[in-house]
C-alpha atoms as a PDB file:
ATOM      1  CA  MET A   1       0.000   0.000   0.000  1.00  0.00           C
ATOM      2  CA  THR A   2       1.218   3.471  -0.895  1.00  0.00           C
ATOM      3  CA  THR A   3       0.000   6.748   0.562  1.00  0.00           C
ATOM      4  CA  ILE A   4      -1.045   9.010  -2.296  1.00  0.00           C
ATOM      5  CA  ALA A   5      -2.277  12.596  -2.375  1.00  0.00           C
ATOM      6  CA  VAL A   6      -4.346  13.597  -5.392  1.00  0.00           C
ATOM      7  CA  LEU A   7      -4.346  17.342  -5.940  1.00  0.00           C
ATOM      8  CA  GLY A   8      -7.529  18.230  -7.793  1.00  0.00           C
ATOM      9  CA  ASN A   9     -10.979  16.785  -7.240  1.00  0.00           C
ATOM     10  CA  GLY A  10     -12.456  17.168 -10.718  1.00  0.00           C
ATOM     11  CA  ARG A  11     -13.134  14.363 -13.176  1.00  0.00           C
ATOM     12  CA  VAL A  12      -9.470  13.417 -13.555  1.00  0.00           C
ATOM     13  CA  GLY A  13      -8.541  13.571  -9.873  1.00  0.00           C
ATOM     14  CA  GLY A  14     -11.730  11.895  -8.702  1.00  0.00           C
ATOM     15  CA  ASN A  15     -11.403   9.102 -11.235  1.00  0.00           C
ATOM     16  CA  LEU A  16      -7.789   8.404 -10.255  1.00  0.00           C
ATOM     17  CA  ALA A  17      -8.514   8.586  -6.526  1.00  0.00           C
ATOM     18  CA  THR A  18     -11.377   6.095  -6.777  1.00  0.00           C
ATOM     19  CA  ALA A  19      -9.353   3.625  -8.828  1.00  0.00           C
ATOM     20  CA  LEU A  20      -6.238   3.863  -6.660  1.00  0.00           C
ATOM     21  CA  THR A  21      -8.301   3.398  -3.494  1.00  0.00           C
ATOM     22  CA  ARG A  22      -9.916   0.344  -5.072  1.00  0.00           C
ATOM     23  CA  ALA A  23      -6.418  -0.972  -5.818  1.00  0.00           C
ATOM     24  CA  GLY A  24      -5.582  -0.848  -2.109  1.00  0.00           C
ATOM     25  CA  HIS A  25      -3.723   2.446  -1.744  1.00  0.00           C
ATOM     26  CA  GLU A  26      -4.385   5.031   0.943  1.00  0.00           C
ATOM     27  CA  VAL A  27      -5.565   8.068  -1.008  1.00  0.00           C
ATOM     28  CA  THR A  28      -6.316  11.610   0.091  1.00  0.00           C
ATOM     29  CA  VAL A  29      -7.925  14.078  -2.309  1.00  0.00           C
ATOM     30  CA  ALA A  30      -7.182  17.768  -1.833  1.00  0.00           C
ATOM     31  CA  ASP A  31      -9.726  20.318  -2.960  1.00  0.00           C
ATOM     32  CA  ARG A  32      -9.144  24.067  -3.243  1.00  0.00           C
ATOM     33  CA  THR A  33      -9.662  24.709   0.462  1.00  0.00           C
ATOM     34  CA  PRO A  34      -6.722  26.764   1.783  1.00  0.00           C
ATOM     35  CA  GLY A  35      -4.091  24.424   3.163  1.00  0.00           C
ATOM     36  CA  ALA A  36      -5.742  21.259   1.867  1.00  0.00           C
ATOM     37  CA  ALA A  37      -3.070  20.553  -0.750  1.00  0.00           C
ATOM     38  CA  ALA A  38      -0.221  21.040   1.722  1.00  0.00           C
ATOM     39  CA  ASP A  39      -1.899  18.844   4.335  1.00  0.00           C
ATOM     40  CA  ALA A  40      -2.513  16.055   1.824  1.00  0.00           C
ATOM     41  CA  ALA A  41       0.958  16.224   0.272  1.00  0.00           C
ATOM     42  CA  ARG A  42       2.753  16.349   3.624  1.00  0.00           C
ATOM     43  CA  THR A  43       1.716  12.814   4.600  1.00  0.00           C
ATOM     44  CA  ALA A  44       1.894  11.242   1.117  1.00  0.00           C
ATOM     45  CA  GLN A  45       4.666   9.249  -0.509  1.00  0.00           C
ATOM     46  CA  ILE A  46       3.371  10.097  -3.983  1.00  0.00           C
ATOM     47  CA  VAL A  47       1.569  13.270  -5.060  1.00  0.00           C
ATOM     48  CA  ILE A  48      -0.527  13.337  -8.233  1.00  0.00           C
ATOM     49  CA  ASN A  49      -1.065  16.683  -9.939  1.00  0.00           C
ATOM     50  CA  ALA A  50      -4.561  16.620 -11.402  1.00  0.00           C
ATOM     51  CA  THR A  51      -5.112  20.355 -11.114  1.00  0.00           C
ATOM     52  CA  PRO A  52      -5.893  22.449 -14.205  1.00  0.00           C
ATOM     53  CA  GLY A  53      -2.600  22.813 -16.045  1.00  0.00           C
ATOM     54  CA  ASP A  54      -2.834  26.573 -16.540  1.00  0.00           C
ATOM     55  CA  GLY A  55      -2.441  27.107 -12.783  1.00  0.00           C
ATOM     56  CA  SER A  56      -0.455  24.020 -11.777  1.00  0.00           C
ATOM     57  CA  LEU A  57       2.974  25.625 -11.689  1.00  0.00           C
ATOM     58  CA  ASP A  58       2.023  28.346  -9.205  1.00  0.00           C
ATOM     59  CA  ARG A  59       0.046  25.913  -7.023  1.00  0.00           C
ATOM     60  CA  LEU A  60       2.866  23.388  -6.827  1.00  0.00           C
ATOM     61  CA  VAL A  61       5.717  25.855  -6.387  1.00  0.00           C
ATOM     62  CA  ALA A  62       3.847  27.059  -3.298  1.00  0.00           C
ATOM     63  CA  LEU A  63       4.214  23.482  -1.964  1.00  0.00           C
ATOM     64  CA  ARG A  64       7.972  23.284  -2.579  1.00  0.00           C
ATOM     65  CA  GLU A  65       8.890  22.304   0.975  1.00  0.00           C
ATOM     66  CA  VAL A  66       6.272  19.576   1.406  1.00  0.00           C
ATOM     67  CA  LEU A  67       7.085  18.155  -2.051  1.00  0.00           C
ATOM     68  CA  ARG A  68      10.789  17.791  -1.258  1.00  0.00           C
ATOM     69  CA  ASP A  69      12.020  14.220  -1.950  1.00  0.00           C
ATOM     70  CA  LYS A  70       8.552  13.078  -3.064  1.00  0.00           C
ATOM     71  CA  ILE A  71       7.429  11.671  -6.410  1.00  0.00           C
ATOM     72  CA  LEU A  72       5.183  14.115  -8.246  1.00  0.00           C
ATOM     73  CA  VAL A  73       3.113  12.434 -10.938  1.00  0.00           C
ATOM     74  CA  ASP A  74       1.994  15.105 -13.381  1.00  0.00           C
ATOM     75  CA  VAL A  75      -1.031  14.140 -15.492  1.00  0.00           C
ATOM     76  CA  SER A  76      -2.056  17.681 -16.478  1.00  0.00           C
ATOM     77  CA  ASN A  77      -1.677  19.574 -19.739  1.00  0.00           C
ATOM     78  CA  ALA A  78      -1.105  23.324 -19.660  1.00  0.00           C
ATOM     79  CA  THR A  79      -3.248  24.794 -22.416  1.00  0.00           C
ATOM     80  CA  LEU A  80      -5.019  27.931 -23.473  1.00  0.00           C
ATOM     81  CA  ASP A  81      -8.631  27.084 -24.218  1.00  0.00           C
ATOM     82  CA  GLY A  82     -10.548  28.158 -27.282  1.00  0.00           C
ATOM     83  CA  PRO A  83     -14.041  29.685 -27.257  1.00  0.00           C
ATOM     84  CA  ASP A  84     -15.619  26.221 -27.025  1.00  0.00           C
ATOM     85  CA  GLY A  85     -13.590  25.363 -23.924  1.00  0.00           C
ATOM     86  CA  LEU A  86     -11.382  22.844 -25.721  1.00  0.00           C
ATOM     87  CA  PRO A  87      -7.574  23.160 -25.833  1.00  0.00           C
ATOM     88  CA  ALA A  88      -6.429  25.616 -28.478  1.00  0.00           C
ATOM     89  CA  ASP A  89      -2.728  26.155 -27.766  1.00  0.00           C
ATOM     90  CA  LEU A  90       0.094  25.272 -25.379  1.00  0.00           C
ATOM     91  CA  ILE A  91       1.040  27.586 -22.517  1.00  0.00           C
ATOM     92  CA  TYR A  92       4.673  26.428 -22.655  1.00  0.00           C
ATOM     93  CA  PRO A  93       5.529  26.009 -26.363  1.00  0.00           C
ATOM     94  CA  GLY A  94       9.062  24.716 -26.748  1.00  0.00           C
ATOM     95  CA  SER A  95       8.861  23.362 -23.216  1.00  0.00           C
ATOM     96  CA  SER A  96       6.236  21.592 -21.096  1.00  0.00           C
ATOM     97  CA  LEU A  97       4.473  21.871 -17.775  1.00  0.00           C
ATOM     98  CA  ALA A  98       6.481  18.868 -16.534  1.00  0.00           C
ATOM     99  CA  GLU A  99       9.787  20.566 -17.383  1.00  0.00           C
ATOM    100  CA  GLN A 100       8.673  23.774 -15.706  1.00  0.00           C
ATOM    101  CA  LEU A 101       7.733  21.815 -12.598  1.00  0.00           C
ATOM    102  CA  GLN A 102      11.029  19.926 -12.499  1.00  0.00           C
ATOM    103  CA  ASP A 103      13.014  23.153 -12.949  1.00  0.00           C
ATOM    104  CA  ALA A 104      11.052  24.880 -10.189  1.00  0.00           C
ATOM    105  CA  LEU A 105      11.117  21.853  -7.855  1.00  0.00           C
ATOM    106  CA  PRO A 106      14.621  20.398  -8.247  1.00  0.00           C
ATOM    107  CA  GLU A 107      14.330  18.265  -5.107  1.00  0.00           C
ATOM    108  CA  THR A 108      11.078  16.655  -6.274  1.00  0.00           C
ATOM    109  CA  ARG A 109      11.071  13.713  -8.665  1.00  0.00           C
ATOM    110  CA  VAL A 110       8.627  14.659 -11.424  1.00  0.00           C
ATOM    111  CA  VAL A 111       7.182  11.953 -13.688  1.00  0.00           C
ATOM    112  CA  LYS A 112       4.848  12.826 -16.563  1.00  0.00           C
ATOM    113  CA  THR A 113       2.274  10.241 -17.586  1.00  0.00           C
ATOM    114  CA  LEU A 114      -1.389   9.603 -18.509  1.00  0.00           C
ATOM    115  CA  ASN A 115      -1.727  12.934 -20.350  1.00  0.00           C
ATOM    116  CA  THR A 116      -2.306  11.548 -23.873  1.00  0.00           C
ATOM    117  CA  MET A 117      -5.828  10.198 -23.365  1.00  0.00           C
ATOM    118  CA  LEU A 118      -9.288  11.182 -22.237  1.00  0.00           C
ATOM    119  CA  PHE A 119      -9.654  10.734 -18.499  1.00  0.00           C
ATOM    120  CA  PRO A 120     -11.778   7.518 -18.465  1.00  0.00           C
ATOM    121  CA  VAL A 121      -8.931   5.640 -20.176  1.00  0.00           C
ATOM    122  CA  MET A 122      -6.526   6.452 -17.325  1.00  0.00           C
ATOM    123  CA  THR A 123      -8.243   3.890 -15.113  1.00  0.00           C
ATOM    124  CA  ALA A 124      -9.830   1.584 -17.699  1.00  0.00           C
ATOM    125  CA  PRO A 125      -7.311   1.129 -20.512  1.00  0.00           C
ATOM    126  CA  ALA A 126      -8.615  -2.325 -21.426  1.00  0.00           C
ATOM    127  CA  ALA A 127     -12.020  -0.830 -22.289  1.00  0.00           C
ATOM    128  CA  LEU A 128     -10.682   0.440 -25.619  1.00  0.00           C
ATOM    129  CA  THR A 129     -10.879  -1.768 -28.691  1.00  0.00           C
ATOM    130  CA  GLN A 130      -7.121  -1.401 -29.277  1.00  0.00           C
ATOM    131  CA  ALA A 131      -4.299  -1.331 -26.743  1.00  0.00           C
ATOM    132  CA  PRO A 132      -3.564   2.249 -25.654  1.00  0.00           C
ATOM    133  CA  GLU A 133      -0.157   3.504 -24.578  1.00  0.00           C
ATOM    134  CA  ALA A 134       0.921   5.314 -21.431  1.00  0.00           C
ATOM    135  CA  PHE A 135       4.176   7.245 -21.700  1.00  0.00           C
ATOM    136  CA  LEU A 136       6.639   8.007 -18.908  1.00  0.00           C
ATOM    137  CA  SER A 137       8.939  11.050 -18.879  1.00  0.00           C
ATOM    138  CA  GLY A 138      11.244  11.841 -15.991  1.00  0.00           C
ATOM    139  CA  GLU A 139      14.814  12.076 -14.759  1.00  0.00           C
ATOM    140  CA  ASP A 140      14.671   9.548 -11.913  1.00  0.00           C
ATOM    141  CA  PRO A 141      14.610   5.852 -12.942  1.00  0.00           C
ATOM    142  CA  GLN A 142      13.320   4.647  -9.573  1.00  0.00           C
ATOM    143  CA  ALA A 143      10.523   7.196  -9.571  1.00  0.00           C
ATOM    144  CA  LYS A 144       9.503   6.040 -13.037  1.00  0.00           C
ATOM    145  CA  GLN A 145       9.552   2.430 -11.869  1.00  0.00           C
ATOM    146  CA  THR A 146       7.274   3.325  -8.954  1.00  0.00           C
ATOM    147  CA  VAL A 147       4.881   5.102 -11.328  1.00  0.00           C
ATOM    148  CA  ARG A 148       4.992   2.118 -13.690  1.00  0.00           C
ATOM    149  CA  GLU A 149       3.814  -0.074 -10.796  1.00  0.00           C
ATOM    150  CA  LEU A 150       1.003   2.380 -10.031  1.00  0.00           C
ATOM    151  CA  LEU A 151      -0.101   2.191 -13.658  1.00  0.00           C
ATOM    152  CA  THR A 152      -0.294  -1.606 -13.485  1.00  0.00           C
ATOM    153  CA  ASP A 153      -2.545  -1.172 -10.438  1.00  0.00           C
ATOM    154  CA  LEU A 154      -4.796   0.951 -12.669  1.00  0.00           C
ATOM    155  CA  GLY A 155      -5.057  -1.841 -15.250  1.00  0.00           C
ATOM    156  CA  TRP A 156      -2.184  -0.947 -17.564  1.00  0.00           C
ATOM    157  CA  HIS A 157      -0.446  -3.981 -19.051  1.00  0.00           C
ATOM    158  CA  LYS A 158       3.349  -3.650 -18.798  1.00  0.00           C
ATOM    159  CA  ASP A 159       3.620  -3.776 -22.607  1.00  0.00           C
ATOM    160  CA  TRP A 160       1.378  -0.701 -22.850  1.00  0.00           C
ATOM    161  CA  ILE A 161       3.789   1.495 -20.850  1.00  0.00           C
ATOM    162  CA  SER A 162       6.646   3.229 -22.693  1.00  0.00           C
ATOM    163  CA  ASP A 163       9.504   5.055 -20.991  1.00  0.00           C
ATOM    164  CA  LEU A 164      10.418   7.906 -23.339  1.00  0.00           C
ATOM    165  CA  GLY A 165      13.413   9.106 -21.328  1.00  0.00           C
ATOM    166  CA  GLY A 166      14.106  12.353 -19.505  1.00  0.00           C
ATOM    167  CA  ILE A 167      11.651  15.055 -18.505  1.00  0.00           C
ATOM    168  CA  GLN A 168      12.283  16.954 -21.747  1.00  0.00           C
ATOM    169  CA  THR A 169      10.363  14.234 -23.620  1.00  0.00           C
ATOM    170  CA  ALA A 170       7.206  15.452 -21.896  1.00  0.00           C
ATOM    171  CA  ARG A 171       7.040  18.333 -24.364  1.00  0.00           C
ATOM    172  CA  ALA A 172       6.158  15.772 -27.051  1.00  0.00           C
ATOM    173  CA  THR A 173       3.390  14.072 -25.092  1.00  0.00           C
ATOM    174  CA  GLU A 174       1.990  17.389 -23.882  1.00  0.00           C
ATOM    175  CA  ALA A 175       1.819  18.608 -27.482  1.00  0.00           C
ATOM    176  CA  ALA A 176      -0.425  15.620 -28.248  1.00  0.00           C
ATOM    177  CA  ILE A 177      -3.228  17.481 -26.439  1.00  0.00           C
ATOM    178  CA  LEU A 178      -3.612  19.513 -29.634  1.00  0.00           C
ATOM    179  CA  PHE A 179      -5.118  16.420 -31.278  1.00  0.00           C
ATOM    180  CA  VAL A 180      -7.890  16.267 -28.712  1.00  0.00           C
ATOM    181  CA  PRO A 181     -10.258  19.054 -29.792  1.00  0.00           C
ATOM    182  CA  HIS A 182     -10.155  17.913 -33.414  1.00  0.00           C
ATOM    183  CA  VAL A 183     -10.861  14.295 -32.492  1.00  0.00           C
ATOM    184  CA  ILE A 184     -13.723  15.319 -30.212  1.00  0.00           C
ATOM    185  CA  ARG A 185     -15.249  17.574 -32.835  1.00  0.00           C
ATOM    186  CA  SER A 186     -15.047  14.840 -35.493  1.00  0.00           C
ATOM    187  CA  SER A 187     -15.962  11.794 -33.383  1.00  0.00           C
ATOM    188  CA  GLY A 188     -17.628  13.035 -30.211  1.00  0.00           C
ATOM    189  CA  PHE A 189     -16.573  12.761 -26.586  1.00  0.00           C
ATOM    190  CA  ALA A 190     -15.813   9.039 -26.616  1.00  0.00           C
ATOM    191  CA  PRO A 191     -12.803   7.651 -24.710  1.00  0.00           C
ATOM    192  CA  PHE A 192      -9.616   7.460 -26.770  1.00  0.00           C
ATOM    193  CA  ALA A 193      -5.855   7.461 -26.272  1.00  0.00           C
ATOM    194  CA  ILE A 194      -2.725   8.035 -28.285  1.00  0.00           C
ATOM    195  CA  SER A 195      -1.092   4.730 -29.189  1.00  0.00           C
ATOM    196  CA  ILE A 196       1.980   3.682 -31.150  1.00  0.00           C
ATOM    197  CA  ALA A 197       1.402   0.934 -33.713  1.00  0.00           C
ATOM    198  CA  ARG A 198       4.296  -1.504 -33.927  1.00  0.00           C
END
C-alpha cells in the first residue's frame, strides 16, 4: 500500500482517486480549500497533480517544501482554451508543464504520464478496442519504476507502458493534447488514447 495525495478533485482527480483506493492504496484528495493541498501532500509518498494545467505551476511551487524528496506524478496539460472550452494552444511552447515543474522543484522527482488520453482511459485502458499507450517522462529511474507499478494497479499492461526518457520528452506528449479538440469535434466525446502501432 502506498499513501497518495491527489491534488484536484475534478473528473481526472476523482477518477484516479477512486481507482487507486480500489487498488488498495491510501488516497487523500485535496480540494481548493486553503491548506488542503499542503496537508494532503505532507503525509503522502506520492503526489498526483490533477489540477488544471494553466495554474499548476504556481500551485505546486507554493508546496515546494512539502514536495521535497517526493514523487510528483503530473497528469495535467497546460493549455489555453478556445471559445468552445477545448484546448487551443500550449502555454509552454518549446517546453512543457512537466519541465517547468522539475526546474522549479529540483528536489522533487517529477514523472509525466497519462496525459495523452481522455480521463476515463486512465483507469480503464482495457475498455478500448485497441491497446492504448501510457508514456513516462522523468529524470529519476526509480521514480519512473514506482509510477509504472502504479499504472499496473490501474489496469495498464506492462507492454502498454513506454519510458520515453528524460523530462524533456514530456514536451512531445503534452503537445499531443492539440489532437484532442479535433478528435472530439469529429468523433464526439468518446474515450480514446494516443497509441503507437508496432
